[in-house]
Structure formats: C-alpha cells, structure tokens
Coordinates of C-alpha atoms and ligand atoms in Angstrom, one line a residue:
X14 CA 50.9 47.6 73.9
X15 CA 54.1 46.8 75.6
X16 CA 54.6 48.2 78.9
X17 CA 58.5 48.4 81.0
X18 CA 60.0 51.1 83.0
X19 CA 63.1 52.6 82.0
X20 CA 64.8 55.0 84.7
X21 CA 63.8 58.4 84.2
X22 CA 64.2 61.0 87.0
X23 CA 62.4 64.3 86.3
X24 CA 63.2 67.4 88.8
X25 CA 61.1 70.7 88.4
X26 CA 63.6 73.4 88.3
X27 CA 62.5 75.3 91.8
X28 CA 65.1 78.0 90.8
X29 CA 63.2 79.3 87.4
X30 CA 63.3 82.8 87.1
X31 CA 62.4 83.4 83.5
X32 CA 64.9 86.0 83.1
X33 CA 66.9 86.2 79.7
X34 CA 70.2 87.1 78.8
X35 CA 71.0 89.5 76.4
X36 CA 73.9 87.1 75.2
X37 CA 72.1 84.7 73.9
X38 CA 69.1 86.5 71.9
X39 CA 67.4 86.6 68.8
X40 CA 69.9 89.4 67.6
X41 CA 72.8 87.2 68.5
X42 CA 71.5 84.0 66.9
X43 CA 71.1 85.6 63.8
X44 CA 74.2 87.4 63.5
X45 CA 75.9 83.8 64.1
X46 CA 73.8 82.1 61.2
X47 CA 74.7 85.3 59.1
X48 CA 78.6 84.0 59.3
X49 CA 77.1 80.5 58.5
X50 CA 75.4 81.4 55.5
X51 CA 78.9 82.3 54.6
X52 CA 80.1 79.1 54.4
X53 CA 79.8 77.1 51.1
X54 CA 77.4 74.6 51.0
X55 CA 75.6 76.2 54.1
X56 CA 72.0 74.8 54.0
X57 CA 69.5 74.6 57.2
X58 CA 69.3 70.7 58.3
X59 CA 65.6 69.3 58.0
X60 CA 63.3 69.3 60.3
X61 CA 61.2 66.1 59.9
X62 CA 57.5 66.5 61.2
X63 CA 56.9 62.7 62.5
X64 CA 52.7 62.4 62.6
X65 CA 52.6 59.0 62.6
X66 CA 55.1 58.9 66.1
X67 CA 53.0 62.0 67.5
X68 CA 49.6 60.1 67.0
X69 CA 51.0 57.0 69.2
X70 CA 52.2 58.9 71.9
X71 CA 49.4 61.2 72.4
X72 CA 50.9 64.3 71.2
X73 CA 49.9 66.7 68.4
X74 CA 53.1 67.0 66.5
X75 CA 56.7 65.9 67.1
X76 CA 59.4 67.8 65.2
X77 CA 63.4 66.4 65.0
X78 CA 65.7 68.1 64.1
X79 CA 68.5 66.6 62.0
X80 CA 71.9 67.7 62.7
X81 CA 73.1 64.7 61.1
X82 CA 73.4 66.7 57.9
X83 CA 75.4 69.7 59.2
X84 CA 77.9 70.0 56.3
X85 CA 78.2 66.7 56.2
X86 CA 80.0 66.5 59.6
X87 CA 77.3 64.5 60.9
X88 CA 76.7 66.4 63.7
X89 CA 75.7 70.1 64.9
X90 CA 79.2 71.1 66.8
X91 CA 80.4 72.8 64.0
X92 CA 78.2 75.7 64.1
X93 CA 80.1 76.7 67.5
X94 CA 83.7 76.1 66.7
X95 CA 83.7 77.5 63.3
X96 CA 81.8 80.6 64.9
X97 CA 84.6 81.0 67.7
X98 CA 87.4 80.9 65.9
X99 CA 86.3 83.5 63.0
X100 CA 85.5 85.7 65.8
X101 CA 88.6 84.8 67.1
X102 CA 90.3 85.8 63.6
X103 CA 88.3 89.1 63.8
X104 CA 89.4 90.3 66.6
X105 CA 93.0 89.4 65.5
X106 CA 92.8 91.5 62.5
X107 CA 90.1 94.5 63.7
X108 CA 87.5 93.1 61.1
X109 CA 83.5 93.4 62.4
X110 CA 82.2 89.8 62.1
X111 CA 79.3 91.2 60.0
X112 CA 82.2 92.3 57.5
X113 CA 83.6 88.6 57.7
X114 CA 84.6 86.5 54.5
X115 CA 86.5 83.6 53.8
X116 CA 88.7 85.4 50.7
X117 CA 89.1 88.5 53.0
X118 CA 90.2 86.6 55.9
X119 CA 92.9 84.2 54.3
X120 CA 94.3 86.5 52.5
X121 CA 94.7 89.0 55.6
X122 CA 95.9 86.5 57.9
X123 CA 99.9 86.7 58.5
X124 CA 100.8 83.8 61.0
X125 CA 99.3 80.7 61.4
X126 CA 97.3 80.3 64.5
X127 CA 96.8 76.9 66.6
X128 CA 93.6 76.2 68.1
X129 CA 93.3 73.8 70.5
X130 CA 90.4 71.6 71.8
X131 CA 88.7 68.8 74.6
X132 CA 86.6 66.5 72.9
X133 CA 84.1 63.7 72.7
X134 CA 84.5 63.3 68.8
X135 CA 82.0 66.3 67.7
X136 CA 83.3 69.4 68.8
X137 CA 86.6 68.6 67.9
X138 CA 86.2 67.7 64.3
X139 CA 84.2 71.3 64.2
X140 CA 87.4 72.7 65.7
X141 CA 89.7 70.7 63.6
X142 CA 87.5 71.3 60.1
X143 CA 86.7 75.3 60.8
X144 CA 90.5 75.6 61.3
X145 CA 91.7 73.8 58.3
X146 CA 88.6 75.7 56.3
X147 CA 90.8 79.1 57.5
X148 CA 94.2 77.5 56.4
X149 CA 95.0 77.2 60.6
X150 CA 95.9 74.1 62.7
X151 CA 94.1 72.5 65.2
X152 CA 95.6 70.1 67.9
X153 CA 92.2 67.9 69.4
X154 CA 92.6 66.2 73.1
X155 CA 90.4 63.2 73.4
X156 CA 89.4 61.6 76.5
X157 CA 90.2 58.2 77.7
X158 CA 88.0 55.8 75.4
X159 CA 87.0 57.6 73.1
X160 CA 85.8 55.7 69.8
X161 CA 88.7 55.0 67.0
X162 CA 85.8 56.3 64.4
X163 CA 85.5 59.7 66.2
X164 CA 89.8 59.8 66.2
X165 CA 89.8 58.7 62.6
X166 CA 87.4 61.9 61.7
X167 CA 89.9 64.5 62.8
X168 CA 93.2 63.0 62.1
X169 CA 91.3 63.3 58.6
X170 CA 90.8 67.1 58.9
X171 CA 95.0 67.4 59.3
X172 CA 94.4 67.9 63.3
X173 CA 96.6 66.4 65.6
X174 CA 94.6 64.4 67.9
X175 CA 95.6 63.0 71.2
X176 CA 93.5 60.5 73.3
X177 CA 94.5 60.6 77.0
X178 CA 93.9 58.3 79.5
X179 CA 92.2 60.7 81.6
X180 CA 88.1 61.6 81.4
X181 CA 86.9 64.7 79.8
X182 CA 87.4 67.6 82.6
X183 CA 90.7 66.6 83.1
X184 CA 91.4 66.0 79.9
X185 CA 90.2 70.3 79.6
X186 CA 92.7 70.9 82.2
X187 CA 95.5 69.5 80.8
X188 CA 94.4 71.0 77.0
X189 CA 94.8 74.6 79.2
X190 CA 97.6 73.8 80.3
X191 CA 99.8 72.5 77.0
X192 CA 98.2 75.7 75.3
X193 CA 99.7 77.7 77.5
X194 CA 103.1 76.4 77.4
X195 CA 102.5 76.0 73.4
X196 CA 101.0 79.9 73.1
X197 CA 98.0 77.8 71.5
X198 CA 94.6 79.7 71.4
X199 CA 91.8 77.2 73.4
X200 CA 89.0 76.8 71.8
X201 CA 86.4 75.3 74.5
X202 CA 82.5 74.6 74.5
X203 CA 83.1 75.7 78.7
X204 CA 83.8 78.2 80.6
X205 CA 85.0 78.8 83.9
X206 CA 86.7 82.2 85.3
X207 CA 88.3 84.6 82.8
X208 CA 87.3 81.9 80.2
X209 CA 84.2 83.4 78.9
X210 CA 84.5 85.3 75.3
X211 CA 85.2 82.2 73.4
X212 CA 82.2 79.4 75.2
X213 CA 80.0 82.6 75.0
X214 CA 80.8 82.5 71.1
X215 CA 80.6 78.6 71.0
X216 CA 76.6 79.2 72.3
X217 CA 75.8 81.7 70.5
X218 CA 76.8 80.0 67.4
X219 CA 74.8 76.8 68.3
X220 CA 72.1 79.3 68.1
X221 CA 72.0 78.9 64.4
X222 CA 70.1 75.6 64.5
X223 CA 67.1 77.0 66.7
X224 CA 67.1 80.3 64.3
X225 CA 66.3 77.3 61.6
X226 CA 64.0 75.4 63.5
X227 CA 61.7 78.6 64.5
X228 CA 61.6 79.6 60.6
X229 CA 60.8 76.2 59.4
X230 CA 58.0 76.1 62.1
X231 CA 56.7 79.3 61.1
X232 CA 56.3 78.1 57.6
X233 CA 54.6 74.8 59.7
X234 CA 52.8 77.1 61.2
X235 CA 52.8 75.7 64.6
X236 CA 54.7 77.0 67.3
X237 CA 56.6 74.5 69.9
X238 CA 55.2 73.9 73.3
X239 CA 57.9 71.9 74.8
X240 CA 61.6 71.6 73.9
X241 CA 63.7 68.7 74.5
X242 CA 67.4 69.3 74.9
X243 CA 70.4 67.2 75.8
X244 CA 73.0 68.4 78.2
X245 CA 77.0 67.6 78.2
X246 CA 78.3 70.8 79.8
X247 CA 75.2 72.7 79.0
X248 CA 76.7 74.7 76.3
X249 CA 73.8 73.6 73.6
X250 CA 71.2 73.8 75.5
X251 CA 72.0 77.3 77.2
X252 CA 72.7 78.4 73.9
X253 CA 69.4 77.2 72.2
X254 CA 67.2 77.6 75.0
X255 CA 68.4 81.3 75.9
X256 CA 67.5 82.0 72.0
X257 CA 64.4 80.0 71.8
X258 CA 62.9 82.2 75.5
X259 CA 63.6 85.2 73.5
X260 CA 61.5 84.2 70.9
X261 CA 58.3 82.3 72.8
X262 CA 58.7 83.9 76.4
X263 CA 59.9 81.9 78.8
X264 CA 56.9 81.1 80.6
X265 CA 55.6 80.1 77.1
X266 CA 57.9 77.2 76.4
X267 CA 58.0 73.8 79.0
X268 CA 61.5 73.0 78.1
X269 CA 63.3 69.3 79.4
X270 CA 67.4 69.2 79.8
X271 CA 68.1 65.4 79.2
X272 CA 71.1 64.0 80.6
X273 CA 72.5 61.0 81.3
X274 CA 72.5 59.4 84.6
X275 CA 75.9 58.9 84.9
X276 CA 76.8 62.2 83.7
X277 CA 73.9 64.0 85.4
X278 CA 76.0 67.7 86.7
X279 CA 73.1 69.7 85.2
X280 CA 70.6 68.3 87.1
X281 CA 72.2 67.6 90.2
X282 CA 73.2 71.4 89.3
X283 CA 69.1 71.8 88.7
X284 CA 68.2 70.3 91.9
X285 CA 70.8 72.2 94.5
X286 CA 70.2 75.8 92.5
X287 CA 73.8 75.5 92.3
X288 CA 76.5 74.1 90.3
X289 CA 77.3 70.5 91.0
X290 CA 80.4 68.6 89.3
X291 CA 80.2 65.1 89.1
X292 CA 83.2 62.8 89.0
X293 CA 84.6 59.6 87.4
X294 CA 84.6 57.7 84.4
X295 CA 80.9 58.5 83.5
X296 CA 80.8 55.5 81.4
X297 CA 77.8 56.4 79.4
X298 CA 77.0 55.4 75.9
X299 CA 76.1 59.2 75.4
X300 CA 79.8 60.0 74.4
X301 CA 79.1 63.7 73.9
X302 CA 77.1 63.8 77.3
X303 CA 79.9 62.2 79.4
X304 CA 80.5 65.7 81.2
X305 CA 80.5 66.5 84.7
X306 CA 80.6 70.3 85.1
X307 CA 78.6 72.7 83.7
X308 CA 79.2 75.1 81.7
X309 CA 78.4 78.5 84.4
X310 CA 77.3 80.6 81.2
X311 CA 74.9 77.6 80.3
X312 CA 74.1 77.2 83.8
X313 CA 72.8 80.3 84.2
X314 CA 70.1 80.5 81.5
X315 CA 69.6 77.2 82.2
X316 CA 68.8 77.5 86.0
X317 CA 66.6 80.8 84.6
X318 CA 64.7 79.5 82.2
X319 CA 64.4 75.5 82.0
X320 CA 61.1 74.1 82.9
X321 CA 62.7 70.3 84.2
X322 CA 65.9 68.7 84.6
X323 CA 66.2 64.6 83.6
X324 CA 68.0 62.1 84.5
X325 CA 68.0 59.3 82.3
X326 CA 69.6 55.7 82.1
X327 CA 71.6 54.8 78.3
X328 CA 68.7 52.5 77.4
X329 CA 66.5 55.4 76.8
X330 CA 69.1 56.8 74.2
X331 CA 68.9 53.1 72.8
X332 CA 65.5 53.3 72.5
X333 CA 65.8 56.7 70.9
X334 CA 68.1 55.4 68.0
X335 CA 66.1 52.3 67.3
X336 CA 62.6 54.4 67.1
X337 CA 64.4 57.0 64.9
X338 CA 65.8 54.6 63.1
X339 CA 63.1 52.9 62.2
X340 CA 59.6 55.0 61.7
X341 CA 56.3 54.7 61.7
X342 CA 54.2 54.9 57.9
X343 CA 55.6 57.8 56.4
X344 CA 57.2 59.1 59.0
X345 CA 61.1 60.7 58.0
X346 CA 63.4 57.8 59.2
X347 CA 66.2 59.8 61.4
X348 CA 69.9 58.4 61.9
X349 CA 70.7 59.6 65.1
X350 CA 73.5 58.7 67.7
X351 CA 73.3 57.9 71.2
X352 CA 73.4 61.4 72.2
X353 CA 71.4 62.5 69.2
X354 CA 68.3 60.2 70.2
X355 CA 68.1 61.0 73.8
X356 CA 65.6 63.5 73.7
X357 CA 62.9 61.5 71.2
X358 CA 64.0 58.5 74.1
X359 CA 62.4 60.3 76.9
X360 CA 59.1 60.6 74.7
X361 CA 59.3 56.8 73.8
X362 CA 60.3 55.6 77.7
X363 CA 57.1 57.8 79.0
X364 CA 54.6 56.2 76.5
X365 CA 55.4 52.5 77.1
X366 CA 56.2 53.6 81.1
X367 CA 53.4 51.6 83.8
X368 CA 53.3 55.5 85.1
X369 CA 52.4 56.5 81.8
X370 CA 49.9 59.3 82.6
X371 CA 51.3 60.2 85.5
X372 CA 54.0 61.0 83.4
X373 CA 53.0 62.6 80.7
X374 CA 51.1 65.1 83.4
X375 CA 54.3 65.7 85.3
X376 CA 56.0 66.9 82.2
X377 CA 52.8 69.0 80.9
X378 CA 52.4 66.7 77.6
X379 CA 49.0 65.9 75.9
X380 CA 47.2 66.2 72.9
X381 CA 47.6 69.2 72.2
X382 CA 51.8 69.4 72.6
X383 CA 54.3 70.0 69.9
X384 CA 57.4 69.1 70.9
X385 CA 60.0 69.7 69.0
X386 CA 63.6 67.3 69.7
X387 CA 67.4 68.2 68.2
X388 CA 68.7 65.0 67.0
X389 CA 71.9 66.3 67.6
X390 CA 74.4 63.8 65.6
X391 CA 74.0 61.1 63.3
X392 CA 75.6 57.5 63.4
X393 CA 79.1 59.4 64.8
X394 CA 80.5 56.1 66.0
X395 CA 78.5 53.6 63.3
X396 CA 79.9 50.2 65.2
X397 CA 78.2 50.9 68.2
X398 CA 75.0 52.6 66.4
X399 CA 74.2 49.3 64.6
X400 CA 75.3 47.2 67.7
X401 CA 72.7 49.1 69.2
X402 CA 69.9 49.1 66.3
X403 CA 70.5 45.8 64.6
X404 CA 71.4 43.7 67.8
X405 CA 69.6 45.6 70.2
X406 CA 72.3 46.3 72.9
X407 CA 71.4 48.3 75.9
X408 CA 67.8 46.8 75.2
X409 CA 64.9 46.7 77.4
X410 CA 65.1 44.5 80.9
X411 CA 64.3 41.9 81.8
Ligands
PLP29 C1 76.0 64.9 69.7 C2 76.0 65.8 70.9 N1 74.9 66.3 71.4 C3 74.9 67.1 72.5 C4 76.1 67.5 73.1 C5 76.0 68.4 74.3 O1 76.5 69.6 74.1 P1 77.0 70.4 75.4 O2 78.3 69.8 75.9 O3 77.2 71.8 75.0 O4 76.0 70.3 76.5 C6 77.3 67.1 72.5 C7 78.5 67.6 73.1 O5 79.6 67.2 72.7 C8 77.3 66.3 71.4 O6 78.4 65.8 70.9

C-alpha cells in the first residue's frame, strides 16, 4: 500500500458544550424541506453507501451524499437561498410559510423585488435561480477570480453578475453597501450584527439535506457515528450539524469541520473559543471554502457542538475528487468538486498517512464507524475538475 503525508491539522474543540439551539432543530429542518417539496421536480439527492471504500479504510460503512443532483444545479446552495427569499416573500405579504405556494405567491406579489448576493459560484446561482423561479431579479457579486463557468451559470438564470477584484468578505461589504444605495434586499449565507433573520433562514434551509440523509439511513438502518462537514463561513455546517445534534445527541455524534488551510477562520475560530477572521487572497482550490469569517450564528453551534476542527492542504480535496471519481467494485462513482470531495479527502489522506493509526485514534474511527460525508457540489467548475482527475494536478509530493 502506498504511504505519503498530506497536511492535515486536527484541533479537539476544548470549547464543546453540547448545547443545542432551538433555531436549528428537527422542527425547523422539516418545516424548510416542507417548502422544498414544493418545488417541482423536488426529489431527495442519493445517498451512495460505498462498502467497497469503507472496507479499505477500516471503517464499517461510508455514506456520501450527493448534492450534485440538487435540481440539477449541481450543487446543494439552493436549498438556502430559495428558502430565504420565500420567507422573505412571506413576510412581505403576511402569508405563514407553511401556507406557501408558488401560484399563490406570483400572483400576490405587486412589485418586483431585487435580491442581492456574495458568491463563490453556488450560492449565487441558488440566489439567482430561486429568484427568477418567483418572477424576481437577482444581482450576484463575485469575488476576484472566480471561475468563467461559475459566471456563465448565473448570467444564464437572467442575474446580473459582477466579478470584483476584491476577495469574498469584501466583496460582502461592498454587496451591503450597493444594496443599500439600490433599496436591494441582501440575501447572505452570513451574518454579522442586525443581519440575522435571513443567514438564520439560509441554515435552516440547508437543513433539508441532513432531514434526507437521516431518513435514508433509517431505511439503512444504521445510524452515523461521525459526520464530516466542510466549512466556508460555517453556514452549512452550523446548519446541518445543529439539526443532526438534535436528532443523535450531541455527545452521540464525533463530528469533523473540514477546511482549507488557507481559509482556515473556523478553526483558528475552534482553537481560540473565539471568532478568528482570516485575511487575503485565500487562494485555495476549494472555491466555496475561500472564506475568512465565520458565520457567528454557525459559530456558535459549531463551537457547541463540533467534536474537531481541520485544517487541511488542497491536495486532500484532490485526492477526494479523484477517489470519488473513480470507485472501488461496485461502489456508486460520485462527481464531486473541490469543495464537494474534501470531506471523503480527509478519510483517504488518514488511511495512506505514515501516522495512520495514530490518526484514525485521534479522530475516534475504527471498524465499527459510519461516517457519513456531504459531497457538497458536483464538477461546478468542470476545467479544473478534470485538470485535477485526468492530469492529476495538486497530486501527491514528491
Ligand atoms: C460546494 C460548497 N460546499 C460547501 C460550502 C460551504 O458553505 P458555508 O459557506 O456555509 O460554510 C460552500 C459555500 O459556498 C460550497 O459552495
């Protein structure tokens, strides 16, 4: 077997409380998927039961989930956007989201509404789809390099889209800012002071995608021991790990936030017991990770709840696509992107790691785990995926 050591630095959280938030519960997970189930061609995305993968590693199952099929937006964002702005509608027009549907909702709406957005690609062409789904606009700012695929998406959806030449935080500031000299309503996957309603939306929605993933492993039968979620701001994984403690316990559930190393906040954040920002270009290859402040709502059930924090360099995410991409037996072959394949990366880095069992101790793994990964986009930016499966950039060293 091939042994190499990728960089992977795991922090316990020191700062676990195990206390849960009423915003992000069972109740409110299921009251978001309700308004998804709305939405035609709603279907859960798979979740793929790899054996043959779980059997190398050492593990008793591994379960991905594949966002990749999310209404054919190839990614999970979606689920928060299109949740915040029909809430947003609601509260417009005094309808209870329970009472929500499409017909009702066009038909009562008497001005056109903006929504604006800061994004990677992903949460932008949720924005800019929900709102042209309602008959709204959407006007999408972009970061500086962001891909021409990712651009091309939501132009598509009739958004405006600007790239700046700034990196994501600033490019948030300066969407507040134009929004409020516009009267545009901002439509953001953080928060910071009196900006709460809408990222608390934006998480709950998310939601949706764990409510899936516990009913499909119900129907498995098995019932997930660890939980390996990727952090950009933290929204996601607050979101699906406030939800997912609800339903376990959170002394019940080892849960791993995965972030980049350039783009670490989170776990700086996990590490100090307080929020860090990091700054810069983050120049990761994990687009929708290249954050540096955390979300405080995510934070906080983060900090409560997570089990580990990680640190991780972009040829783990490499390695994530190309095992995904290409499985074992009969394994479900996954197309997932480099922030998608993160997650299932950290499980591939510790098994060919010299530290191996130290490793697999340190983050409580053995044979009798079931971990289950989000793969949370597809092939988003499908240059750079196959640069990275088929000609195996940000390979191994040395
Ligand atoms: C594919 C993908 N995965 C994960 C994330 C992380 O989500 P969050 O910023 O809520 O932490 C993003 C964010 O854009 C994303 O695009």
């Amino acid at each position: 077997m091939s042994v190499f050591a990728l960089k992977i630095d795991i922090a316990d959280n020191q700062f676990f409380t195990g206390e849960t938030s009423p915003l992000f519960s069972q109740k409110q997970a299921q009251q978001a998927r309700q308004f998804h189930k709305k939405i035609a061609g709603y279907q859960p995305t798979p979740l793929y039961a790899l054996d043959e993968l779980a059997g190398l590693f050492g593990v008793k199952k591994i379960l991905v989930k594949d966002e990749s099929q999310r209404f054919g937006l190839n990614a999970f964002k979606m689920l928060g956007g299109a949740y915040a702005i029909a809430q947003l509608l609601c509260e417009k027009y005094h309808i209870n989201i329970a009472d929500f549907s499409f017909e009702t909702i066009k038909t009562t709406i008497r001005e056109k509404m903006t929504f604006a957005t800061t994004t990677d690609g992903n949460h932008g062409r949720g924005v800019a789809w929900a709102a042209k789904q309602l008959g709204q606009n959407a006007v999408v700012y972009m970061p500086k390099g962001s891909a021409q695929e990712r651009v091309d998406a939501i132009l598509k959806l009739g958004a405006e889209c600007i790239v700046t030449d700034m990196n994501y935080d600033d490019t948030v500031r300066l969407t507040m800012k134009n929004a409020q000299q516009n009267g545009w309503e901002v439509v953001q996957d953080t928060a910071w002071e009196g900006y709460t309603t809408i990222p608390t939306w934006i998480m709950q929605g998310y939601a949706t995608l764990a409510d899936e993933a516990v009913e499909q492993m119900n129907a498995m039968d098995v019932k997930p021991t660890h939980v390996l979620l990727q952090a950009g701001v933290g929204a996601m994984a607050g979101g699906v790990l406030g939800y997912l403690v609800d339903v376990y316990g959170p002394r019940n559930l080892h849960s791993l936030i995965v972030e980049p190393e350039l783009a670490d906040c989170v776990y700086r954040s996990g590490v100090k017991g307080e929020i860090v920002n990091v700054g810069g270009d983050m120049a990761t290859i994990m687009a929708g990770l290249a954050c540096g402040e955390p979300n405080p709502l995510g934070w906080e059930v983060l900090r409560n709840c997570a089990t580990q924090f990680i640190s991780c360099q972009d040829a783990v995410a490499a390695l994530g696509m190309r095992v995904l991409g290409n499985p074992l037996g009969n394994d479900h072959r996954v197309v997932s992107g480099e922030s998608g394949a993160v997650g299932l990366g950290v499980l591939a880095a510790v098994h060919y790691h010299p530290q191996r069992d130290a490793l697999m101790k340190k983050l409580g793994l053995d044979s009798d785990s079931v971990v289950l990964a989000i793969s949370t986009e597809g092939d988003t930016d499908v240059k750079h995926y196959r640069e990275v499966v088929w000609e195996g950039k940000h390979g191994i060293p040395g």
